mmCIF file of C-alpha atoms and ligand atoms in Angstrom:
data_model
loop_
_atom_site.group_PDB
_atom_site.id
_atom_site.type_symbol
_atom_site.label_atom_id
_atom_site.label_comp_id
_atom_site.label_asym_id
_atom_site.label_seq_id
_atom_site.Cartn_x
_atom_site.Cartn_y
_atom_site.Cartn_z
ATOM 1 C CA UNK R 1 75.767 -26.711 -25.948
ATOM 2 C CA UNK R 2 76.684 -25.124 -22.677
ATOM 3 C CA UNK R 3 75.427 -26.559 -19.438
ATOM 4 C CA UNK R 4 72.158 -25.224 -18.386
ATOM 5 C CA UNK R 5 71.591 -23.564 -21.652
ATOM 6 C CA UNK R 6 68.392 -25.548 -22.704
ATOM 7 C CA UNK R 7 65.966 -26.010 -19.756
ATOM 8 C CA UNK R 8 63.106 -26.984 -22.089
ATOM 9 C CA UNK R 9 62.351 -27.691 -25.641
ATOM 10 C CA UNK R 10 60.885 -25.070 -27.726
ATOM 11 C CA UNK R 11 59.341 -27.398 -29.874
ATOM 12 C CA UNK R 12 56.842 -28.635 -27.221
ATOM 13 C CA UNK R 13 55.863 -25.354 -25.544
ATOM 14 C CA UNK R 14 52.394 -25.268 -27.289
ATOM 15 C CA UNK R 15 51.826 -28.807 -26.953
ATOM 16 C CA UNK R 16 52.347 -29.833 -23.427
ATOM 17 C CA UNK R 17 49.228 -31.898 -22.688
ATOM 18 C CA UNK R 18 50.962 -33.351 -19.659
ATOM 19 C CA UNK R 19 50.257 -30.031 -17.688
ATOM 20 C CA UNK R 20 46.719 -30.755 -16.890
ATOM 21 C CA UNK R 21 47.763 -34.444 -15.980
ATOM 22 C CA UNK R 22 50.336 -33.517 -13.108
ATOM 23 C CA UNK R 23 47.964 -33.822 -10.068
ATOM 24 C CA UNK R 24 44.771 -35.618 -9.396
ATOM 25 C CA UNK R 25 42.866 -32.441 -8.772
ATOM 26 C CA UNK R 26 43.800 -31.206 -12.238
ATOM 27 C CA UNK R 27 43.118 -34.673 -13.870
ATOM 28 C CA UNK R 28 39.557 -34.355 -12.089
ATOM 29 C CA UNK R 29 39.057 -30.837 -13.717
ATOM 30 C CA UNK R 30 39.590 -32.036 -17.250
ATOM 31 C CA UNK R 31 38.136 -35.170 -17.058
ATOM 32 C CA UNK R 32 35.386 -35.626 -19.733
ATOM 33 C CA UNK R 33 33.514 -38.874 -18.696
ATOM 34 C CA UNK R 34 32.326 -39.435 -15.188
ATOM 35 C CA UNK R 35 30.606 -42.803 -13.831
ATOM 36 C CA UNK R 36 27.905 -42.837 -11.423
ATOM 37 C CA UNK R 37 25.823 -45.592 -9.750
ATOM 38 C CA UNK R 38 22.582 -44.059 -11.774
ATOM 39 C CA UNK R 39 24.402 -45.114 -15.104
ATOM 40 C CA UNK R 40 23.912 -48.782 -14.030
ATOM 41 C CA UNK R 41 20.981 -51.327 -14.662
ATOM 42 C CA UNK R 42 21.575 -54.671 -12.887
ATOM 43 C CA UNK R 43 20.481 -57.920 -14.650
ATOM 44 C CA UNK R 44 18.856 -60.527 -12.192
ATOM 45 C CA UNK R 45 17.760 -64.238 -12.676
ATOM 46 C CA UNK R 46 14.841 -65.469 -10.968
ATOM 47 C CA UNK R 47 14.005 -69.080 -10.394
ATOM 48 C CA UNK R 48 11.284 -71.247 -8.960
ATOM 49 C CA UNK R 49 11.501 -72.183 -5.029
ATOM 50 C CA UNK R 50 12.264 -70.497 -1.884
ATOM 51 C CA UNK R 51 15.510 -69.621 -0.290
ATOM 52 C CA UNK R 52 17.338 -70.467 -3.551
ATOM 53 C CA UNK R 53 20.572 -68.312 -3.911
ATOM 54 C CA UNK R 54 22.725 -70.123 -6.288
ATOM 55 C CA UNK R 55 25.888 -68.861 -7.645
ATOM 56 C CA UNK R 56 26.248 -69.237 -11.676
ATOM 57 C CA UNK R 57 29.559 -71.207 -12.142
ATOM 58 C CA UNK R 58 30.807 -69.111 -15.176
ATOM 59 C CA UNK R 59 29.651 -65.808 -13.628
ATOM 60 C CA UNK R 60 31.394 -65.314 -10.144
ATOM 61 C CA UNK R 61 29.315 -63.206 -7.846
ATOM 62 C CA UNK R 62 26.021 -63.690 -9.962
ATOM 63 C CA UNK R 63 23.203 -65.841 -8.681
ATOM 64 C CA UNK R 64 19.887 -67.571 -9.562
ATOM 65 C CA UNK R 65 17.422 -66.205 -6.767
ATOM 66 C CA UNK R 66 14.024 -67.488 -5.776
ATOM 67 C CA UNK R 67 11.284 -64.666 -5.572
ATOM 68 C CA UNK R 68 12.314 -64.000 -1.732
ATOM 69 C CA UNK R 69 15.930 -63.682 -2.227
ATOM 70 C CA UNK R 70 15.476 -61.483 -5.336
ATOM 71 C CA UNK R 71 13.785 -59.174 -3.141
ATOM 72 C CA UNK R 72 16.642 -59.002 -0.743
ATOM 73 C CA UNK R 73 18.970 -58.584 -3.611
ATOM 74 C CA UNK R 74 16.850 -55.574 -5.207
ATOM 75 C CA UNK R 75 16.845 -53.938 -1.655
ATOM 76 C CA UNK R 76 20.528 -54.057 -1.779
ATOM 77 C CA UNK R 77 20.767 -52.790 -5.352
ATOM 78 C CA UNK R 78 18.495 -49.720 -4.624
ATOM 79 C CA UNK R 79 20.476 -49.004 -1.265
ATOM 80 C CA UNK R 80 23.639 -48.672 -3.533
ATOM 81 C CA UNK R 81 21.888 -45.810 -5.683
ATOM 82 C CA UNK R 82 21.324 -48.175 -8.574
ATOM 83 C CA UNK R 83 18.033 -46.863 -10.201
ATOM 84 C CA UNK R 84 17.215 -49.970 -11.993
ATOM 85 C CA UNK R 85 17.176 -53.732 -12.609
ATOM 86 C CA UNK R 86 16.393 -56.094 -15.397
ATOM 87 C CA UNK R 87 14.601 -59.405 -14.738
ATOM 88 C CA UNK R 88 15.006 -62.729 -16.431
ATOM 89 C CA UNK R 89 12.697 -65.692 -15.419
ATOM 90 C CA UNK R 90 13.710 -69.345 -15.502
ATOM 91 C CA UNK R 91 10.433 -71.249 -15.476
ATOM 92 C CA UNK R 92 9.530 -74.400 -13.710
ATOM 93 C CA UNK R 93 8.233 -75.996 -16.851
ATOM 94 C CA UNK R 94 9.299 -75.336 -20.645
ATOM 95 C CA UNK R 95 7.167 -76.108 -23.688
ATOM 96 C CA UNK R 96 7.061 -75.681 -27.529
ATOM 97 C CA UNK R 97 5.422 -72.197 -27.118
ATOM 98 C CA UNK R 98 6.982 -71.149 -23.925
ATOM 99 C CA UNK R 99 3.437 -70.624 -22.122
ATOM 100 C CA UNK R 100 5.060 -69.726 -18.769
ATOM 101 C CA UNK R 101 6.245 -66.631 -20.454
ATOM 102 C CA UNK R 102 2.684 -64.855 -20.087
ATOM 103 C CA UNK R 103 1.682 -66.780 -17.068
ATOM 104 C CA UNK R 104 0.282 -64.319 -14.493
ATOM 105 C CA UNK R 105 2.243 -66.501 -11.811
ATOM 106 C CA UNK R 106 5.349 -66.811 -13.954
ATOM 107 C CA UNK R 107 8.695 -66.260 -12.424
ATOM 108 C CA UNK R 108 9.096 -62.719 -13.615
ATOM 109 C CA UNK R 109 5.585 -61.664 -12.615
ATOM 110 C CA UNK R 110 5.959 -62.942 -9.258
ATOM 111 C CA UNK R 111 9.309 -61.167 -8.814
ATOM 112 C CA UNK R 112 7.983 -58.048 -10.208
ATOM 113 C CA UNK R 113 4.985 -57.956 -7.818
ATOM 114 C CA UNK R 114 7.232 -58.784 -4.862
ATOM 115 C CA UNK R 115 9.972 -56.336 -5.725
ATOM 116 C CA UNK R 116 7.501 -53.353 -6.534
ATOM 117 C CA UNK R 117 5.875 -54.037 -3.062
ATOM 118 C CA UNK R 118 9.038 -54.084 -1.192
ATOM 119 C CA UNK R 119 11.440 -51.794 -2.669
ATOM 120 C CA UNK R 120 10.683 -47.931 -3.163
ATOM 121 C CA UNK R 121 12.096 -46.042 -6.063
ATOM 122 C CA UNK R 122 13.559 -48.842 -7.954
ATOM 123 C CA UNK R 123 12.907 -48.983 -11.781
ATOM 124 C CA UNK R 124 11.925 -52.810 -12.410
ATOM 125 C CA UNK R 125 12.360 -53.671 -16.203
ATOM 126 C CA UNK R 126 11.436 -57.061 -17.625
ATOM 127 C CA UNK R 127 13.104 -58.843 -20.371
ATOM 128 C CA UNK R 128 10.858 -60.111 -22.947
ATOM 129 C CA UNK R 129 11.699 -63.014 -25.085
ATOM 130 C CA UNK R 130 10.619 -66.608 -25.513
ATOM 131 C CA UNK R 131 14.038 -68.575 -25.382
ATOM 132 C CA UNK R 132 14.094 -68.908 -21.429
ATOM 133 C CA UNK R 133 10.464 -70.433 -21.782
ATOM 134 C CA UNK R 134 10.666 -72.778 -24.917
ATOM 135 C CA UNK R 135 11.714 -76.411 -24.697
ATOM 136 C CA UNK R 136 13.833 -75.954 -27.775
ATOM 137 C CA UNK R 137 15.317 -72.713 -26.388
ATOM 138 C CA UNK R 138 14.582 -70.481 -29.385
ATOM 139 C CA UNK R 139 13.430 -66.985 -29.094
ATOM 140 C CA UNK R 140 10.228 -67.754 -30.773
ATOM 141 C CA UNK R 141 7.816 -70.360 -32.444
ATOM 142 C CA UNK R 142 9.559 -72.884 -34.417
ATOM 143 C CA UNK R 143 8.234 -74.584 -37.544
ATOM 144 C CA UNK R 144 10.633 -77.065 -39.186
ATOM 145 C CA UNK R 145 13.869 -75.281 -38.453
ATOM 146 C CA UNK R 146 12.763 -71.894 -38.851
ATOM 147 C CA UNK R 147 11.826 -69.308 -36.288
ATOM 148 C CA UNK R 148 8.637 -67.952 -37.527
ATOM 149 C CA UNK R 149 8.204 -64.159 -37.013
ATOM 150 C CA UNK R 150 4.699 -63.166 -37.178
ATOM 151 C CA UNK R 151 3.301 -65.901 -35.094
ATOM 152 C CA UNK R 152 5.825 -65.243 -32.388
ATOM 153 C CA UNK R 153 4.775 -61.513 -32.298
ATOM 154 C CA UNK R 154 1.558 -62.385 -30.813
ATOM 155 C CA UNK R 155 3.228 -64.394 -27.814
ATOM 156 C CA UNK R 156 5.765 -61.432 -27.214
ATOM 157 C CA UNK R 157 2.908 -59.055 -26.829
ATOM 158 C CA UNK R 158 1.169 -61.265 -24.482
ATOM 159 C CA UNK R 159 4.256 -61.756 -22.638
ATOM 160 C CA UNK R 160 4.948 -57.811 -22.349
ATOM 161 C CA UNK R 161 1.264 -57.150 -21.296
ATOM 162 C CA UNK R 162 1.692 -59.801 -18.479
ATOM 163 C CA UNK R 163 4.670 -58.057 -17.260
ATOM 164 C CA UNK R 164 2.872 -54.679 -17.327
ATOM 165 C CA UNK R 165 -0.042 -56.272 -15.474
ATOM 166 C CA UNK R 166 2.367 -57.574 -12.767
ATOM 167 C CA UNK R 167 3.524 -54.088 -12.355
ATOM 168 C CA UNK R 168 6.764 -53.615 -14.411
ATOM 169 C CA UNK R 169 7.852 -50.225 -14.856
ATOM 170 C CA UNK R 170 9.492 -50.865 -18.334
ATOM 171 C CA UNK R 171 9.618 -53.798 -20.920
ATOM 172 C CA UNK R 172 12.685 -54.716 -22.688
ATOM 173 C CA UNK R 173 12.173 -56.886 -25.837
ATOM 174 C CA UNK R 174 15.285 -58.930 -26.456
ATOM 175 C CA UNK R 175 14.090 -61.331 -29.322
ATOM 176 C CA UNK R 176 14.924 -59.411 -32.448
ATOM 177 C CA UNK R 177 11.761 -60.431 -34.285
ATOM 178 C CA UNK R 178 10.650 -58.038 -37.068
ATOM 179 C CA UNK R 179 7.885 -55.597 -35.912
ATOM 180 C CA UNK R 180 7.638 -56.478 -32.072
ATOM 181 C CA UNK R 181 8.034 -53.041 -30.944
ATOM 182 C CA UNK R 182 5.003 -52.042 -32.727
ATOM 183 C CA UNK R 183 2.914 -54.895 -31.467
ATOM 184 C CA UNK R 184 4.094 -54.529 -28.098
ATOM 185 C CA UNK R 185 3.423 -50.731 -28.120
ATOM 186 C CA UNK R 186 -0.050 -51.391 -29.424
ATOM 187 C CA UNK R 187 -1.319 -54.019 -26.860
ATOM 188 C CA UNK R 188 0.340 -51.833 -23.932
ATOM 189 C CA UNK R 189 -1.579 -48.772 -25.165
ATOM 190 C CA UNK R 190 -4.715 -50.667 -25.937
ATOM 191 C CA UNK R 191 -4.637 -51.660 -22.134
ATOM 192 C CA UNK R 192 -3.916 -48.344 -20.783
ATOM 193 C CA UNK R 193 -0.299 -48.518 -20.398
ATOM 194 C CA UNK R 194 0.354 -45.568 -22.660
ATOM 195 C CA UNK R 195 3.125 -44.111 -20.106
ATOM 196 C CA UNK R 196 4.964 -47.602 -19.868
ATOM 197 C CA UNK R 197 8.153 -47.154 -21.759
ATOM 198 C CA UNK R 198 9.806 -49.632 -23.989
ATOM 199 C CA UNK R 199 13.493 -50.308 -23.988
ATOM 200 C CA UNK R 200 14.305 -52.140 -27.211
ATOM 201 C CA UNK R 201 17.214 -54.410 -27.795
ATOM 202 C CA UNK R 202 17.531 -52.573 -31.153
ATOM 203 C CA UNK R 203 20.941 -53.661 -32.376
ATOM 204 C CA UNK R 204 21.488 -57.072 -30.756
ATOM 205 C CA UNK R 205 24.260 -59.105 -32.297
ATOM 206 C CA UNK R 206 24.679 -62.882 -32.754
ATOM 207 C CA UNK R 207 27.539 -63.077 -30.263
ATOM 208 C CA UNK R 208 29.670 -65.745 -28.917
ATOM 209 C CA UNK R 209 29.979 -63.355 -25.630
ATOM 210 C CA UNK R 210 26.365 -64.700 -24.359
ATOM 211 C CA UNK R 211 27.801 -68.052 -23.307
ATOM 212 C CA UNK R 212 27.682 -67.504 -19.476
ATOM 213 C CA UNK R 213 24.399 -66.039 -19.781
ATOM 214 C CA UNK R 214 22.815 -69.111 -21.403
ATOM 215 C CA UNK R 215 23.924 -71.075 -18.320
ATOM 216 C CA UNK R 216 22.626 -68.711 -16.005
ATOM 217 C CA UNK R 217 19.191 -68.486 -18.012
ATOM 218 C CA UNK R 218 19.365 -72.118 -19.186
ATOM 219 C CA UNK R 219 18.285 -71.004 -22.595
ATOM 220 C CA UNK R 220 20.862 -72.622 -24.912
ATOM 221 C CA UNK R 221 19.080 -73.484 -28.066
ATOM 222 C CA UNK R 222 18.729 -77.276 -28.254
ATOM 223 C CA UNK R 223 19.498 -77.099 -32.081
ATOM 224 C CA UNK R 224 20.699 -74.437 -34.775
ATOM 225 C CA UNK R 225 21.616 -70.841 -33.534
ATOM 226 C CA UNK R 226 20.247 -67.239 -33.420
ATOM 227 C CA UNK R 227 21.624 -66.093 -36.577
ATOM 228 C CA UNK R 228 18.521 -65.846 -38.429
ATOM 229 C CA UNK R 229 17.204 -63.054 -36.106
ATOM 230 C CA UNK R 230 20.226 -61.476 -34.237
ATOM 231 C CA UNK R 231 22.604 -59.439 -36.235
ATOM 232 C CA UNK R 232 25.891 -60.323 -38.182
ATOM 233 C CA UNK R 233 28.767 -58.947 -36.188
ATOM 234 C CA UNK R 234 30.261 -57.542 -39.492
ATOM 235 C CA UNK R 235 27.488 -55.006 -39.978
ATOM 236 C CA UNK R 236 27.179 -51.346 -38.707
ATOM 237 C CA UNK R 237 25.073 -49.647 -41.428
ATOM 238 C CA UNK R 238 22.372 -52.525 -40.711
ATOM 239 C CA UNK R 239 22.308 -51.589 -36.942
ATOM 240 C CA UNK R 240 21.141 -47.955 -37.859
ATOM 241 C CA UNK R 241 18.405 -49.473 -39.870
ATOM 242 C CA UNK R 242 17.414 -51.773 -36.875
ATOM 243 C CA UNK R 243 17.622 -48.955 -34.463
ATOM 244 C CA UNK R 244 15.550 -46.559 -36.736
ATOM 245 C CA UNK R 245 12.677 -49.004 -37.165
ATOM 246 C CA UNK R 246 12.526 -49.690 -33.461
ATOM 247 C CA UNK R 247 12.255 -45.815 -32.975
ATOM 248 C CA UNK R 248 9.600 -45.529 -35.537
ATOM 249 C CA UNK R 249 7.549 -48.484 -33.863
ATOM 250 C CA UNK R 250 7.699 -46.706 -30.586
ATOM 251 C CA UNK R 251 10.817 -47.601 -28.643
ATOM 252 C CA UNK R 252 11.826 -45.107 -26.103
ATOM 253 C CA UNK R 253 15.231 -46.386 -25.318
ATOM 254 C CA UNK R 254 17.423 -48.218 -27.619
ATOM 255 C CA UNK R 255 19.974 -50.709 -26.913
ATOM 256 C CA UNK R 256 23.191 -52.245 -28.360
ATOM 257 C CA UNK R 257 24.367 -55.357 -27.315
ATOM 258 C CA UNK R 258 27.105 -56.703 -26.598
ATOM 259 C CA UNK R 259 28.904 -53.381 -25.537
ATOM 260 C CA UNK R 260 32.659 -53.730 -25.407
ATOM 261 C CA UNK R 261 33.118 -55.141 -28.890
ATOM 262 C CA UNK R 262 30.538 -52.733 -30.543
ATOM 263 C CA UNK R 263 31.688 -49.232 -29.215
ATOM 264 C CA UNK R 264 31.704 -48.057 -32.640
ATOM 265 C CA UNK R 265 27.829 -48.972 -32.989
ATOM 266 C CA UNK R 266 27.042 -47.217 -29.645
ATOM 267 C CA UNK R 267 28.824 -44.034 -30.805
ATOM 268 C CA UNK R 268 26.967 -44.273 -34.303
ATOM 269 C CA UNK R 269 23.631 -45.000 -32.734
ATOM 270 C CA UNK R 270 23.939 -42.103 -30.290
ATOM 271 C CA UNK R 271 25.120 -39.389 -32.846
ATOM 272 C CA UNK R 272 22.694 -40.402 -35.473
ATOM 273 C CA UNK R 273 19.583 -40.449 -33.312
ATOM 274 C CA UNK R 274 20.248 -38.673 -30.029
ATOM 275 C CA UNK R 275 17.808 -40.922 -28.487
ATOM 276 C CA UNK R 276 18.354 -42.487 -24.743
ATOM 277 C CA UNK R 277 21.060 -45.147 -25.547
ATOM 278 C CA UNK R 278 21.653 -48.183 -23.372
ATOM 279 C CA UNK R 279 24.515 -50.642 -23.722
ATOM 280 C CA UNK R 280 24.540 -54.220 -22.436
ATOM 281 C CA UNK R 281 27.900 -55.341 -21.200
ATOM 282 C CA UNK R 282 26.942 -59.097 -21.560
ATOM 283 C CA UNK R 283 27.892 -62.174 -19.598
ATOM 284 C CA UNK R 284 30.943 -63.031 -21.659
ATOM 285 C CA UNK R 285 32.380 -59.591 -21.216
ATOM 286 C CA UNK R 286 31.978 -59.825 -17.484
ATOM 287 C CA UNK R 287 33.374 -63.454 -17.109
ATOM 288 C CA UNK R 288 36.443 -62.813 -19.031
ATOM 289 C CA UNK R 289 37.374 -59.983 -16.753
ATOM 290 C CA UNK R 290 36.622 -62.103 -13.724
ATOM 291 C CA UNK R 291 38.668 -64.961 -15.185
ATOM 292 C CA UNK R 292 41.638 -62.960 -16.019
ATOM 293 C CA UNK R 293 41.730 -61.189 -12.736
ATOM 294 C CA UNK R 294 41.127 -64.402 -10.753
ATOM 295 C CA UNK R 295 44.495 -65.632 -12.494
ATOM 296 C CA UNK R 296 46.236 -62.537 -11.586
ATOM 297 C CA UNK R 297 46.724 -61.449 -15.107
ATOM 298 C CA UNK R 298 44.794 -58.086 -14.731
ATOM 299 C CA UNK R 299 43.686 -55.811 -11.807
ATOM 300 C CA UNK R 300 40.054 -56.376 -11.295
ATOM 301 C CA UNK R 301 38.712 -53.096 -10.245
ATOM 302 C CA UNK R 302 40.875 -51.273 -12.634
ATOM 303 C CA UNK R 303 39.795 -53.148 -15.571
ATOM 304 C CA UNK R 304 36.168 -53.295 -14.515
ATOM 305 C CA UNK R 305 36.034 -49.462 -14.205
ATOM 306 C CA UNK R 306 37.941 -49.104 -17.383
ATOM 307 C CA UNK R 307 35.429 -51.230 -19.296
ATOM 308 C CA UNK R 308 32.610 -49.208 -18.064
ATOM 309 C CA UNK R 309 33.981 -45.744 -18.730
ATOM 310 C CA UNK R 310 34.728 -46.993 -22.290
ATOM 311 C CA UNK R 311 31.256 -47.832 -22.688
ATOM 312 C CA UNK R 312 29.994 -44.463 -21.400
ATOM 313 C CA UNK R 313 32.529 -42.489 -23.512
ATOM 314 C CA UNK R 314 31.251 -44.142 -26.652
ATOM 315 C CA UNK R 315 27.937 -42.691 -26.038
ATOM 316 C CA UNK R 316 25.938 -45.027 -23.690
ATOM 317 C CA UNK R 317 23.575 -43.094 -21.532
ATOM 318 C CA UNK R 318 23.015 -46.238 -19.405
ATOM 319 C CA UNK R 319 24.802 -49.654 -18.920
ATOM 320 C CA UNK R 320 23.270 -52.940 -18.247
ATOM 321 C CA UNK R 321 25.957 -54.709 -16.331
ATOM 322 C CA UNK R 322 26.736 -57.623 -14.035
ATOM 323 C CA UNK R 323 29.394 -55.219 -12.340
ATOM 324 C CA UNK R 324 26.520 -52.754 -11.173
ATOM 325 C CA UNK R 325 26.781 -53.643 -7.696
ATOM 326 C CA UNK R 326 30.720 -53.935 -7.416
ATOM 327 C CA UNK R 327 31.210 -50.540 -9.482
ATOM 328 C CA UNK R 328 28.745 -48.824 -7.541
ATOM 329 C CA UNK R 329 30.384 -49.607 -4.142
ATOM 330 C CA UNK R 330 33.629 -48.607 -5.645
ATOM 331 C CA UNK R 331 32.187 -45.348 -6.960
ATOM 332 C CA UNK R 332 30.690 -44.574 -3.328
ATOM 333 C CA UNK R 333 33.953 -44.816 -1.488
HETATM 334 C C1 PBG P 401 17.470 -63.393 -24.362
HETATM 335 C C2 PBG P 401 18.663 -62.719 -24.014
HETATM 336 C C3 PBG P 401 20.017 -62.999 -24.197
HETATM 337 C C4 PBG P 401 20.956 -62.097 -23.394
HETATM 338 C C5 PBG P 401 19.793 -61.154 -22.866
HETATM 339 N N1 PBG P 401 18.433 -61.670 -23.339
HETATM 340 C C6 PBG P 401 20.758 -64.177 -24.529
HETATM 341 C C7 PBG P 401 20.722 -64.529 -25.968
HETATM 342 O O1 PBG P 401 20.221 -63.895 -26.927
HETATM 343 O O2 PBG P 401 20.956 -65.869 -26.319
HETATM 344 C C8 PBG P 401 22.267 -62.080 -23.237
HETATM 345 C C9 PBG P 401 22.870 -61.336 -21.923
HETATM 346 C C10 PBG P 401 24.250 -61.800 -21.634
HETATM 347 O O3 PBG P 401 25.002 -62.474 -22.246
HETATM 348 O O4 PBG P 401 24.541 -61.343 -20.481
HETATM 349 N N2 PBG P 401 17.121 -63.215 -25.701
HETATM 350 ZN ZN1 ZN P 402 15.596 -64.934 -26.721
#
């Protein structure tokens, strides 16, 4: 071949995907998925006391807050353009049936009242489950070594109602008992909360990624595990069945949890039902990125954003994430 004769290869002239990647404005034009702070829901842990702002060792930057501190953080969240928080309560006293879960002066109920009063335009969601409140750390009533389904439903319903009475904008049952969405919908409707939506932890897997959360919420089961109610990580068709049941029972938003290792489930759920779909990037997903970045093994901000865009690209309309504040700050720059 003479010098200069072939300046391009004819074999790629119709397939030059690099053309639209050459400059940032071009890349922006063809970008399919865009994250915004309004995609995020920020989880918060409320503890008894005053002036308590205690970092969780395994979750750098995430704190257990007393109600007064939770109000401050909620205000900061709203200022960043994040539309919602989800509250978890750690009670002063735990017992067999988790009675503080529906105590009108429980941690979540107090926090909801204080935050709703102090912060405008923030959607306050409450996590509805028993495991933070029971002495054995299980998500329901225990008899022998069984977590009994139907007896637990009544307690979950009472808990959800007390969150609504405190002023919650949305309740999010995370227990995975059968039939809980139906009983919660019924009790809410009976008490006039017909317009209060339910975000159901619909496909919640029995996951090793919840480890750091259980430190934060002090909810590690004292014996056994959660495999009799949370899903087997190997199953996908079963997730569809779970989500379908929750929609039939009245769920308004359905959640897949964890997020990163279950992107295929998020996609299937979104395609199958077209419902508002949430994904929970859980504590372990967060802490792994934090730990690797701290070691200098990965670029923190880059991997944080990549993990979030992956979840949105998979079909999530909203993401519960401990990165919400950091990611929102980055996006606002
Ligand atoms: C309680 C609950 C859990 C999480 C949310 N709600 C933990 C569990 O099921 O043990 C996990 C959240 C996280 O890991 O960030 N049922
Ligand atoms: Zn639980």
